[in-house]
Short mmCIF file of C-alpha atoms and ligand atoms in Angstrom, two decimals:
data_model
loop_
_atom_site.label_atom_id
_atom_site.label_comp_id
_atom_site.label_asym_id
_atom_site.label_seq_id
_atom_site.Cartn_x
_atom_site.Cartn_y
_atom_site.Cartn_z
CA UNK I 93 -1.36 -13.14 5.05
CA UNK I 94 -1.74 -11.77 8.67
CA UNK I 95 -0.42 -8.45 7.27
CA UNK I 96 -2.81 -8.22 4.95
CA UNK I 97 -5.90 -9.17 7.14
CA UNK I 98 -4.51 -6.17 9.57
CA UNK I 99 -4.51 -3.78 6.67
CA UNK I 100 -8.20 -4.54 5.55
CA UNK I 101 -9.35 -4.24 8.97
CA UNK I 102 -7.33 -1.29 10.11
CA UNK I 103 -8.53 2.27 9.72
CA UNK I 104 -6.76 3.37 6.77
CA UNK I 105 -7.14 -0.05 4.96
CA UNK I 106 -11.25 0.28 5.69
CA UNK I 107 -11.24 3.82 4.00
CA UNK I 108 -9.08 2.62 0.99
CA UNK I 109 -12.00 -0.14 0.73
CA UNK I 110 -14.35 1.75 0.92
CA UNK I 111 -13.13 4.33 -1.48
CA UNK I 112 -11.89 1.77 -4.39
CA UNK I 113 -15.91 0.10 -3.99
CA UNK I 114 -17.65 3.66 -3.90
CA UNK I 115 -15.41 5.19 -7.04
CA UNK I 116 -16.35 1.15 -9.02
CA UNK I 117 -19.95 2.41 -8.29
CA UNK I 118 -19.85 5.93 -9.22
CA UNK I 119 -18.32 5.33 -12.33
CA UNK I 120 -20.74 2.43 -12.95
CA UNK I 121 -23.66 5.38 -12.48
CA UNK I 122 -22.41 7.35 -15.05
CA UNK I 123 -22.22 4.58 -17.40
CA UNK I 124 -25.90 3.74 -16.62
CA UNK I 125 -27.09 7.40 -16.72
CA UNK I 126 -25.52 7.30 -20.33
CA UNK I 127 -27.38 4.36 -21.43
CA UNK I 128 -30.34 6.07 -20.59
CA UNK I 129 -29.97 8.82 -22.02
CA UNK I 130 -30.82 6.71 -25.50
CA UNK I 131 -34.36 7.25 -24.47
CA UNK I 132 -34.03 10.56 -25.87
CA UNK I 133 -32.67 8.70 -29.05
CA UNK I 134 -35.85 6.26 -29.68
CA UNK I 135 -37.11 2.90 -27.98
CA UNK I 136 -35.48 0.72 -30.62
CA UNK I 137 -32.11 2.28 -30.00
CA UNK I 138 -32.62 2.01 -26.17
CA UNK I 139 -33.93 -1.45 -26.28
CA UNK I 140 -31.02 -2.73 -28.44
CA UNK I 141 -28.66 -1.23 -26.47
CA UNK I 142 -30.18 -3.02 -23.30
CA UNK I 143 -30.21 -6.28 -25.36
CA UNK I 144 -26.65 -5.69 -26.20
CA UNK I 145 -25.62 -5.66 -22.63
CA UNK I 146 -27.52 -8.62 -21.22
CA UNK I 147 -26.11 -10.69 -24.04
CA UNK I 148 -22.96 -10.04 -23.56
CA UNK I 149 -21.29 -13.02 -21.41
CA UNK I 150 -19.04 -10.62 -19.63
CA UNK I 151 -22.35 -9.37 -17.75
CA UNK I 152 -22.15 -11.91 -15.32
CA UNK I 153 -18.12 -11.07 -14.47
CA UNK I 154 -19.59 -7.37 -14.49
CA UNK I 155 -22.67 -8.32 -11.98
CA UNK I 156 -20.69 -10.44 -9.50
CA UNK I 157 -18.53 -7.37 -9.82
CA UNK I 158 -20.83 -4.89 -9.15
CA UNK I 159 -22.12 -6.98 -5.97
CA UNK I 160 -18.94 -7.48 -4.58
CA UNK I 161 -18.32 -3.96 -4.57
CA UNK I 162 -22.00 -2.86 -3.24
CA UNK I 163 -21.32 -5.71 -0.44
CA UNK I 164 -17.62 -3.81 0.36
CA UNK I 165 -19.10 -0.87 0.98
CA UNK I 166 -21.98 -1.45 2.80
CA UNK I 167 -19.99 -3.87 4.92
CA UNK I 168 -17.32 -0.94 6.01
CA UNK I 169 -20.21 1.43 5.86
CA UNK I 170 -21.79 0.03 8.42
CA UNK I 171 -18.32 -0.55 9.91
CA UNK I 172 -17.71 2.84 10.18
CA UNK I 173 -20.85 3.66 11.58
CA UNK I 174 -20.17 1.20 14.80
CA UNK I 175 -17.24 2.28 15.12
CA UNK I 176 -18.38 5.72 15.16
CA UNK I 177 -20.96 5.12 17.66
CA UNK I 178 -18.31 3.12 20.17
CA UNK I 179 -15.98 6.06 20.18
CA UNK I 180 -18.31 8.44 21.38
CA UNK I 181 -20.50 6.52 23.77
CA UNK I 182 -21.56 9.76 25.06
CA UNK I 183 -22.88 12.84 22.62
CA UNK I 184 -22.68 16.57 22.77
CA UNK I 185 -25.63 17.96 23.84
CA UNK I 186 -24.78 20.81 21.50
CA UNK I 187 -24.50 20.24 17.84
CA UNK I 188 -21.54 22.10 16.04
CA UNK I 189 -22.47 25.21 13.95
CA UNK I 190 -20.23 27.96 11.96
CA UNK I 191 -17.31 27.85 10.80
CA UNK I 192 -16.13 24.79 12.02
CA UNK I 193 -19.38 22.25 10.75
CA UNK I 194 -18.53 20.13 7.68
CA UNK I 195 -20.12 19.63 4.37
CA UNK I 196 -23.75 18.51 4.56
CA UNK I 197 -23.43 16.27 2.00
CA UNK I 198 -20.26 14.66 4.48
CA UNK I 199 -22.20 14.99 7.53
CA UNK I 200 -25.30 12.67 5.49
CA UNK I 201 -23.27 10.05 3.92
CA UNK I 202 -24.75 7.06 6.20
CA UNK I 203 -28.49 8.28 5.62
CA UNK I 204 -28.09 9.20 1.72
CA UNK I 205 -26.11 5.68 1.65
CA UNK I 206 -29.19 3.72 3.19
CA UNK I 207 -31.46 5.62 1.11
CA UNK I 208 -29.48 5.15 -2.09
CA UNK I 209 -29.33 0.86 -1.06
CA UNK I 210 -33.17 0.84 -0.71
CA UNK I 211 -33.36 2.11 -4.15
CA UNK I 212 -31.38 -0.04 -5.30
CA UNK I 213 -32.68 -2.87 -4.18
CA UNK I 214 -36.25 -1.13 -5.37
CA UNK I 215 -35.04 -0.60 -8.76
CA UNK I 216 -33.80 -3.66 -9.27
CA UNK I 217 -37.18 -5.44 -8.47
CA UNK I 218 -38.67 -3.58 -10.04
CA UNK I 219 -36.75 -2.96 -13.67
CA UNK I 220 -34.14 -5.89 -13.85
CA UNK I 221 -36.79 -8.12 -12.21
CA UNK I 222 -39.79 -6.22 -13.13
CA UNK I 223 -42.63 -7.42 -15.95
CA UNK I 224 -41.01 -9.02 -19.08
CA UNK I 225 -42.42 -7.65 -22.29
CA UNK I 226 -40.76 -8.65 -25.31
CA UNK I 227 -40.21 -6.46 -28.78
CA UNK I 228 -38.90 -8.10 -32.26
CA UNK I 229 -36.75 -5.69 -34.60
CA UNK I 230 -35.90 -7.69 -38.09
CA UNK I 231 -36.60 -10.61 -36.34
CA UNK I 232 -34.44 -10.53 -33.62
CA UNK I 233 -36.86 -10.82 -30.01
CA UNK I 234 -35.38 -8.37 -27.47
CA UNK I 235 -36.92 -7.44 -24.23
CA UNK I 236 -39.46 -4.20 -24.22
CA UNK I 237 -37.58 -2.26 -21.26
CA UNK I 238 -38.61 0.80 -22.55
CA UNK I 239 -42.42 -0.22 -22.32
CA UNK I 240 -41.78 -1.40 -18.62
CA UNK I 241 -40.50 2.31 -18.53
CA UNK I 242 -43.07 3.80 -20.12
CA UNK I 243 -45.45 1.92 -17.53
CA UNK I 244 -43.62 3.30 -14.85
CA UNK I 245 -43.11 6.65 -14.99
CA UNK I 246 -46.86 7.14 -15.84
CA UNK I 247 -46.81 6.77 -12.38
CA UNK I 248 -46.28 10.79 -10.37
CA UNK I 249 -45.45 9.08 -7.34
CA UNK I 250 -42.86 6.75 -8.78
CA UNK I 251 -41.77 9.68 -11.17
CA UNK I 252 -40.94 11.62 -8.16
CA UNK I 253 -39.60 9.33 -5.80
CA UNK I 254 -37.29 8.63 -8.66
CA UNK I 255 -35.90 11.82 -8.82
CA UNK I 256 -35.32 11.74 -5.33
CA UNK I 257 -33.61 8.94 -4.91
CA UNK I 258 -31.27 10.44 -8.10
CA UNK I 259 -30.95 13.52 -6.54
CA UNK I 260 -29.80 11.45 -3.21
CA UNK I 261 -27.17 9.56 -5.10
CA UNK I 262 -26.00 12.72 -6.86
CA UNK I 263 -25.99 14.27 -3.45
CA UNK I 264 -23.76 10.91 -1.77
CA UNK I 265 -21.20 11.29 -5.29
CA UNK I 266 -20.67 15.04 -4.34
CA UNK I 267 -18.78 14.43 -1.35
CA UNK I 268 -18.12 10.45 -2.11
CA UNK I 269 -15.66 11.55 -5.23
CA UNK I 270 -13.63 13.87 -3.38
CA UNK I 271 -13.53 11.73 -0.51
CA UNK I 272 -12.26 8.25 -2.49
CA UNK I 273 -9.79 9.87 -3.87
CA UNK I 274 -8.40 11.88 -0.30
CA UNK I 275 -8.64 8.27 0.98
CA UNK I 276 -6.11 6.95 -2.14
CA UNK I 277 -4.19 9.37 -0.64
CA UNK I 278 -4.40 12.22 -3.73
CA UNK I 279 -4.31 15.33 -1.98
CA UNK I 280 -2.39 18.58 -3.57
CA UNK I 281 -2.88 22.60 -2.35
CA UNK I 282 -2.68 22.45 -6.78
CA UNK I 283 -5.30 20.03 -7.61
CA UNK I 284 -7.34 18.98 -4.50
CA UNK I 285 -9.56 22.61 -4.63
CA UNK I 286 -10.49 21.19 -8.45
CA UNK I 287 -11.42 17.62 -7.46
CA UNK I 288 -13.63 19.08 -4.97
CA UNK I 289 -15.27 21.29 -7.53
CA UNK I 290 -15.61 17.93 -9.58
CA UNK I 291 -16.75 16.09 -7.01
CA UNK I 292 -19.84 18.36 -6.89
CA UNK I 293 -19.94 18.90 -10.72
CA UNK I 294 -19.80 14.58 -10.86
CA UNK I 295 -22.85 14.65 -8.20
CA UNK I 296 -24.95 17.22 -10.51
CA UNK I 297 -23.87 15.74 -13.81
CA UNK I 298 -25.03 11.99 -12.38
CA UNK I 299 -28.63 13.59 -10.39
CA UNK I 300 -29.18 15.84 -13.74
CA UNK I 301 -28.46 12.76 -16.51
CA UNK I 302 -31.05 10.65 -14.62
CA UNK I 303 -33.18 12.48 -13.64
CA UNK I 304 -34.00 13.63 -16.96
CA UNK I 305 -35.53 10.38 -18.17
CA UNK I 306 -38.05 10.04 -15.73
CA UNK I 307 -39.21 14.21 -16.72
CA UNK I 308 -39.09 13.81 -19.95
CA UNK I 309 -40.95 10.64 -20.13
CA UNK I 310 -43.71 11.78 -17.66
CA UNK I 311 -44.24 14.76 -18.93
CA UNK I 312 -43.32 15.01 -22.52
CA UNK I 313 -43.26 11.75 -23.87
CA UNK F 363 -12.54 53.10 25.76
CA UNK F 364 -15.05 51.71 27.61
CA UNK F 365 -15.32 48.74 28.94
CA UNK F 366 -18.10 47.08 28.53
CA UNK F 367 -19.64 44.45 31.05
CA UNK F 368 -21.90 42.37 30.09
CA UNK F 369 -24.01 39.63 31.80
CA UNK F 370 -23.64 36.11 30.55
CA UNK F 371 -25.65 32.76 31.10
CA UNK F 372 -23.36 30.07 31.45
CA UNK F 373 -24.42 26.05 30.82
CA UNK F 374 -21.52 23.88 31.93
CA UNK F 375 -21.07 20.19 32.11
CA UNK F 376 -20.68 19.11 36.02
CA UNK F 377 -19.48 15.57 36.42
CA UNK F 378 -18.08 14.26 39.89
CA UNK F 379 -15.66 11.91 38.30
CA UNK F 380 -15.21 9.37 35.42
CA UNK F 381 -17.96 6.78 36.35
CA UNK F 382 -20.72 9.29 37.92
CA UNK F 383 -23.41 11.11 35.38
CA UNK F 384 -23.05 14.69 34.13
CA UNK F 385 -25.37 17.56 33.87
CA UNK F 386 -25.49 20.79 32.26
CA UNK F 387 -25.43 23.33 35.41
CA UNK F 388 -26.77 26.88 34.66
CA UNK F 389 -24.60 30.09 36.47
CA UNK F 390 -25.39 33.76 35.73
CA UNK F 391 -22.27 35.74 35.93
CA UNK F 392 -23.11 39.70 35.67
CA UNK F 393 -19.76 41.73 35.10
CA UNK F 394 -18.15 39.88 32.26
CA UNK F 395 -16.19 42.36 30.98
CA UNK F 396 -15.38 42.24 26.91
CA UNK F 397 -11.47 41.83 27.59
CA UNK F 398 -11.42 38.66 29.86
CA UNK F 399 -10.11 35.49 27.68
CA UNK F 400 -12.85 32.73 28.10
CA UNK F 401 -10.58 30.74 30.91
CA UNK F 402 -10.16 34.28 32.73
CA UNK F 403 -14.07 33.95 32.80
CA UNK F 404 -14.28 30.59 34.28
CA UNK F 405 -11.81 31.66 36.76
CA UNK F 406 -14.64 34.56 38.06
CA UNK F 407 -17.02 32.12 37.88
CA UNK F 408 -14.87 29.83 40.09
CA UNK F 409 -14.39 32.72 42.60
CA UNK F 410 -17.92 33.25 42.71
CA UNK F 411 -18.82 29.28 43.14
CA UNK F 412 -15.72 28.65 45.98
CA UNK F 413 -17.11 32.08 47.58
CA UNK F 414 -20.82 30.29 48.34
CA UNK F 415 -19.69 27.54 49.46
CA UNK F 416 -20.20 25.32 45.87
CA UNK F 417 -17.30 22.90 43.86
CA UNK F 418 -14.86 24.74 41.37
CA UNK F 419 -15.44 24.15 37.77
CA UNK F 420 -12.55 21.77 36.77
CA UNK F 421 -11.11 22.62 33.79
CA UNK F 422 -7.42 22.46 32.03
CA UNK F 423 -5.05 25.01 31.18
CA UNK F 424 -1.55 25.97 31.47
CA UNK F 425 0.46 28.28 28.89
CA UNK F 426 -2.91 30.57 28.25
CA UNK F 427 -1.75 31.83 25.19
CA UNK F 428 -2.38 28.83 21.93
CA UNK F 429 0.90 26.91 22.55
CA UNK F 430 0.15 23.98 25.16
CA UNK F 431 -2.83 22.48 23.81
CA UNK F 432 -4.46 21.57 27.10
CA UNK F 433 -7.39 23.92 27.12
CA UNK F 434 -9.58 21.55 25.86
CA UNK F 435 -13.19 22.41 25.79
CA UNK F 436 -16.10 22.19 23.66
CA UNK F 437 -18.19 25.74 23.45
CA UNK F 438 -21.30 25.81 22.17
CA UNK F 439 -20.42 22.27 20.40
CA UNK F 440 -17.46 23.84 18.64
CA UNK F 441 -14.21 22.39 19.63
CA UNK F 442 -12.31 25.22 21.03
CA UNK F 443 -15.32 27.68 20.70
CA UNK F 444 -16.27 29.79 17.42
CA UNK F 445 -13.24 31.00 15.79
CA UNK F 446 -10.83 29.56 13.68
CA UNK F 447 -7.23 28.80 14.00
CA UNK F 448 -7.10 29.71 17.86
CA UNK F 449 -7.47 27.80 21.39
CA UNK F 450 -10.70 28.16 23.47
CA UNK F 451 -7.66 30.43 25.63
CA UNK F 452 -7.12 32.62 22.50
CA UNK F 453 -10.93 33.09 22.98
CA UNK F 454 -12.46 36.02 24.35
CA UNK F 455 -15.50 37.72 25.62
CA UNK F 456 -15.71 40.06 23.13
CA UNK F 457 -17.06 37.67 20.57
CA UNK F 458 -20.17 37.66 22.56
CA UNK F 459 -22.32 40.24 23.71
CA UNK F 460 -24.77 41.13 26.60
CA UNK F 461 -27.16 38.66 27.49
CA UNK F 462 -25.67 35.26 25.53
CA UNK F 463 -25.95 32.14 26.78
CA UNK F 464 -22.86 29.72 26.12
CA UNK F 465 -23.01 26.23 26.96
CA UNK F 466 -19.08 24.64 27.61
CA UNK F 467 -18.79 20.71 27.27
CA UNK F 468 -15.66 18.25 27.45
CA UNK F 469 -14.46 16.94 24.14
CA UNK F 470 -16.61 14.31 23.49
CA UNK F 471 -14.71 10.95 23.20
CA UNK F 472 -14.56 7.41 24.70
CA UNK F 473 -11.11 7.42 24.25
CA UNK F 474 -10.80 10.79 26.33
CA UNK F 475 -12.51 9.94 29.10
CA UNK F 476 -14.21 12.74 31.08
CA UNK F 477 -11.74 13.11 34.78
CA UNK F 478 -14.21 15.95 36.08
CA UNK F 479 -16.51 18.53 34.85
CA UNK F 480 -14.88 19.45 31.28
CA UNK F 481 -11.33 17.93 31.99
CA UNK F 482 -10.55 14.90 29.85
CA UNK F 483 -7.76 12.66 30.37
CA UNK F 484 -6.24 12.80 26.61
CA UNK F 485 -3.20 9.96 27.44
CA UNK F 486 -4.36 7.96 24.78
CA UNK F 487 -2.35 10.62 22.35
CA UNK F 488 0.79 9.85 24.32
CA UNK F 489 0.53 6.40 24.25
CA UNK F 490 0.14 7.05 20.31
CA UNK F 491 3.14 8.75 20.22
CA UNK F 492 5.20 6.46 22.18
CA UNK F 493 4.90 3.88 19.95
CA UNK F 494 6.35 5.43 17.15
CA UNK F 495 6.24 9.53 17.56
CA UNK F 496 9.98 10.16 17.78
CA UNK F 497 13.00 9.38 15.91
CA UNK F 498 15.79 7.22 17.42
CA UNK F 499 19.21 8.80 17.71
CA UNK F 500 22.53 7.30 18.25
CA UNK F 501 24.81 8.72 20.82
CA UNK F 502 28.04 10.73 19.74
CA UNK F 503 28.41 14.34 18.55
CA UNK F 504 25.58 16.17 17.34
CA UNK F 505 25.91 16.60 13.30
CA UNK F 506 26.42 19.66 11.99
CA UNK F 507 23.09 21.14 10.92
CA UNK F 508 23.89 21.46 7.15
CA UNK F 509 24.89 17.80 7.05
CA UNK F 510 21.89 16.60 6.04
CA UNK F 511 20.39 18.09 2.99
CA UNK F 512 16.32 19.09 3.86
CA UNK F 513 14.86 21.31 1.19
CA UNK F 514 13.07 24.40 2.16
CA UNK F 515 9.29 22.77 1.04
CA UNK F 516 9.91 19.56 2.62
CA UNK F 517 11.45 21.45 5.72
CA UNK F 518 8.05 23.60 6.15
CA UNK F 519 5.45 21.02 5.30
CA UNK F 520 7.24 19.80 8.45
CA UNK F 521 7.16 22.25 10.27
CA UNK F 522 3.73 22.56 9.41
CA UNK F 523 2.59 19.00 10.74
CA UNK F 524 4.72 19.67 13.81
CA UNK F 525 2.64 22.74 15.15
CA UNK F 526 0.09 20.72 16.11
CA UNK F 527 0.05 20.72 19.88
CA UNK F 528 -1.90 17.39 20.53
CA UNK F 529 -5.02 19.29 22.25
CA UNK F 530 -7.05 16.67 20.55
CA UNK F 531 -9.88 19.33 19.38
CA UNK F 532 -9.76 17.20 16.12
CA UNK F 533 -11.44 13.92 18.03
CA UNK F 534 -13.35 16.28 19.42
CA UNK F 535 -14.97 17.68 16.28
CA UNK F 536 -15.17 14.17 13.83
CA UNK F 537 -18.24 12.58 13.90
CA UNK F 538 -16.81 9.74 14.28
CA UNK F 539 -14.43 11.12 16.90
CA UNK F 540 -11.42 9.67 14.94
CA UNK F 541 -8.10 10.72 15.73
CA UNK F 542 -6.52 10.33 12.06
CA UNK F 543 -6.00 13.79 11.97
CA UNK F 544 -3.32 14.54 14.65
CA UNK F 545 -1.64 10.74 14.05
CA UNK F 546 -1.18 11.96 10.46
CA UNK F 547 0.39 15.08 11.77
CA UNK F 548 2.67 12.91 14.11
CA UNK F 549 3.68 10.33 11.38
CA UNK F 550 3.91 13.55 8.81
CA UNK F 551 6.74 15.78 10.31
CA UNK F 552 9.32 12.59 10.39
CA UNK F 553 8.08 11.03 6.62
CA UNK F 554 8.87 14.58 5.59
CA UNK F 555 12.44 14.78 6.97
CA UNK F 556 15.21 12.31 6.18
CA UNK F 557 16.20 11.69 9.74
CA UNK F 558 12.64 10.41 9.40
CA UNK F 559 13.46 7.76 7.31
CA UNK F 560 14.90 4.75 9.16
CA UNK F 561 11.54 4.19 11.15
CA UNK F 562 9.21 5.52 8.65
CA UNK F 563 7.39 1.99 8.10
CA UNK F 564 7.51 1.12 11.78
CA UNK F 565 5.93 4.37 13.33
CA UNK F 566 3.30 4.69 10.64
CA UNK F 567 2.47 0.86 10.81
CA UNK F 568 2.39 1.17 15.23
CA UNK F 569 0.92 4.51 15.29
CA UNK F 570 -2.05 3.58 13.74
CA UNK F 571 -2.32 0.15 15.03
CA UNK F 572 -2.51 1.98 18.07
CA UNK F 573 -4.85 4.47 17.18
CA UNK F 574 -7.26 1.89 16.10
CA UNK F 575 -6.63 0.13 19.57
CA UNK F 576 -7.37 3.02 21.17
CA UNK F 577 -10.95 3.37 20.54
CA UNK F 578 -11.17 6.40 18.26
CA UNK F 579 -13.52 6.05 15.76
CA UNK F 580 -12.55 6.15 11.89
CA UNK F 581 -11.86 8.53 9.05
CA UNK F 582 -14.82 9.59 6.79
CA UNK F 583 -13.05 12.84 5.47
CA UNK F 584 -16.01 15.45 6.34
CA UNK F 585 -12.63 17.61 6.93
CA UNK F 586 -14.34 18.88 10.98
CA UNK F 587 -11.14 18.39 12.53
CA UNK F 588 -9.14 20.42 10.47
CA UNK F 589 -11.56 23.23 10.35
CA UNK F 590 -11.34 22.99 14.04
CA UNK F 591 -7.45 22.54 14.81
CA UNK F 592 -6.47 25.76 16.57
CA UNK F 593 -2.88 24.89 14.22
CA UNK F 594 -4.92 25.06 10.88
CA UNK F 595 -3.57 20.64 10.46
CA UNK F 596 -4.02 20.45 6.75
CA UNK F 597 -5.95 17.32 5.60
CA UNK F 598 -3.02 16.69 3.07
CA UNK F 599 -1.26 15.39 6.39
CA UNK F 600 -3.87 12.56 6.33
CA UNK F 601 -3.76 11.86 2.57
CA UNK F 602 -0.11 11.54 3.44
CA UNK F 603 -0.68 9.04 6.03
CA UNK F 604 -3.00 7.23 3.74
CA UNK F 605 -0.10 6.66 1.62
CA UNK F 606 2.42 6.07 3.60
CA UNK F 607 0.46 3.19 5.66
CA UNK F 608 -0.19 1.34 2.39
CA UNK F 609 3.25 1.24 1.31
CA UNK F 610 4.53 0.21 4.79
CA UNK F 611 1.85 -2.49 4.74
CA UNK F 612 2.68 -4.02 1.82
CA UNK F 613 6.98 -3.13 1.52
CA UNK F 614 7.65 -3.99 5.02
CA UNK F 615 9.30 -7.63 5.31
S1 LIG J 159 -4.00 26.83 27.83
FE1 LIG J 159 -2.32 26.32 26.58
S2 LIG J 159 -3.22 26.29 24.63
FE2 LIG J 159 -4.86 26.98 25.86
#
């Protein structure tokens, strides 16, 4: 038992954490940016397919899940971000620069983090928990998500602060894939210069796929 | 060819000892000339400073040519200065022309404290390494060197992790001022070898209990201390690490 408590809370252990939660999350992103995609589809379509999810029982193994995991990585993120501070009490007065300064996207990960938790926490209150319109197809009530949508991205400022926050989580995956994956402990000369290629391409493909609704719906819809 | 002299504004970090403040002090040297190596520089400055009467710069050094690791200095925030792949001794004045002004600070770490100006006291490493760093062998006749079997890749990945020369310029760069980097190299060049083996769970397991004891901060992969590793420490060294800490974690009885 011991050894295990020493792993979680040792420095490797913390990274594998937080890599397993981060990679449960990123894949969970692309799975939402798919479902909403169906907006291009038609409101029944994305309506049912919303219906289909919340109905499911196995969305309440899936939530407690999905909070666990948001909980793990916040909980080493801030972790990290103590420790960080501890072991340099005292900081350069000259910031790195050249060849030997790191990603930006690395460098950001605690501020595109927060930012990414406040909009979740944002989106939640306001979509999951947001007004409650309801929508009948042969008979069968459903809620009217795609209403509450509608509604929303009428809206330029919460069109646009939207995208942002997409383009912030994109800009988190870009480095976060790679790095989950380094932290499992998958590095090769052969395949590690294509993760981090996918690692970007994951980023774009997630900021791209969502942010698409909100455009579309603002200003073609 | 000419040589050219240039002058040079200098910011260094002054600090009477471990528990006083630091400043940046500013000196104006005037005949830097472009094939002095960045120490050779502070040594004129040091002339200069014991000739009026002030306090040396203390700094470390020794070998002066990339091998010992103890020139450990941050210039212009850059762990070792600009360049890749070399020492801040491998450094020199030609990289900089007339007129530049170059500010030189200790590695930044709690776990190195600051002894004097930009001289650290990096023991922390050793104490790393003397917890599981080496490999245990019995007395009696040294083997013959084709007894044991090493292939050629496993025998340079080795080699590889074992060029790093401990300077500690990886701390230095992190953001988090971890030290995962040169502990992976450590654990790396004995996992790689099979006279490695017998302690493989026990050094990795100690090493980076240690490490964590230390102080240093931890691992976020933004891949700053291998850019800045005068030795070029791949990052695979760490991934290795990664590994081989989980399976000693969970193997080891
Ligand atoms: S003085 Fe030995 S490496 Fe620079």
């Amino acid at each position: 038992m011991s050894r295990l408590v020493t792993y979680l809370f040792s420095s490797v252990g913390q990274k594998k954490l937080m890599a397993l939660s981060g990679l449960g999350w990123g894949l969970f992103a692309l799975s939402h940016m798919a479902g909403n995609l169906l907006v291009f589809v038609g409101s029944e379509t994305y309506n049912k397919y919303g219906h289909a999810i919340v109905s499911n029982p196995a969305i309440y193994v899936a939530e407690a899940g999905l909070v666990l995991l948001l909980l793990t990585h916040v909980f080493y993120g801030i972790r990290v971000s103590i420790q960080a501070s501890k072991a340099r009490s005292q900081g350069y007065v000259v910031k790195k620069s050249g060849d030997k300064e790191a990603t930006l996207s690395s460098r950001t990960m605690k501020y595109t983090g927060i930012a990414v938790l406040g909009f979740i926490i944002l989106h939640l209150w306001s979509f999951k928990y947001g007004a409650y319109y309801e929508v009948s197809y042969d008979g069968v009530v459903v809620r009217d998500l795609f209403r509450l949508m509608l509604e929303k991205f009428e809206s330029p400022i919460y069109t646009w602060g939207y995208v942002a926050a997409v383009i912030l989580i994109g800009f988190h995956l870009s480095h976060g894939v790679y790095s989950a994956l380094q932290s499992l402990g998958i590095n090769h000369p052969r395949y590690t210069p294509i993760i981090e290629k996918i690692s970007v391409l994951y980023g774009i493909l997630i900021a791209v796929g969502f942010a698409s609704q909100p455009i579309y719906v603002h200003f073609v819809f | 060819m000419s040589d050219q002299n240039m002058k040079i504004k200098l910011r260094v970090w002054r600090q009477k000892g471990p528990t006083y403040p630091g400043k940046l002090e500013t000196y104006e040297l005037d005949n830097v000339n472009e094939h002095m190596s960045f120490l050779e520089m502070i040594d004129v400055l040091n002339e200069k400073l014991v000739q009026e009467g002030g306090e040396p710069v203390a700094f470390d050094h020794d070998c002066r040519e990339g091998i010992c690791g103890m020139c450990s200095m941050t210039i212009d925030g850059n762990p070792h200065g600009p360049n890749k792949g070399t020492t801040a001794c491998q450094l020199h004045m030609r990289n900089y022309k007339d007129g530049d002004t170059i500010t030189v600070e200790p590695f930044r770490a709690t776990a190195f404290p600051v002894i004097k100006d930009i001289m650290v006291d990096r023991s922390a490493f050793d104490r790393i390494q003397q917890v599981g760093g080496f490999i245990s062998v019995s007395t009696g006749n040294a083997p013959d060197a084709h007894a044991v079997p090493v292939s050629k890749e496993k025998a340079d990945l080795a080699f590889d992790a074992a060029t790093c020369i401990g300077c500690g310029a990886c701390v230095a760069a992190c953001k988090n001022a971890s030290a995962m980097l040169f502990v992976a190299a450590k654990v790396s060049q004995y996992e790689l070898l099979p006279q490695g083996q017998p302690e493989k769970e026990d050094r990795v397991l100690n090493m980076v209990a240690k490490m964590d004891e230390e102080g240093f901060g931890s691992c976020s992969n933004t891949g700053a201390c291998s850019a800045s590793c005068p030795k070029e420490i791949s990052l695979e060294n760490i991934a290795r690490m990664n590994r081989a800490y989980s399976r000693a974690s969970f193997k080891k009885r």
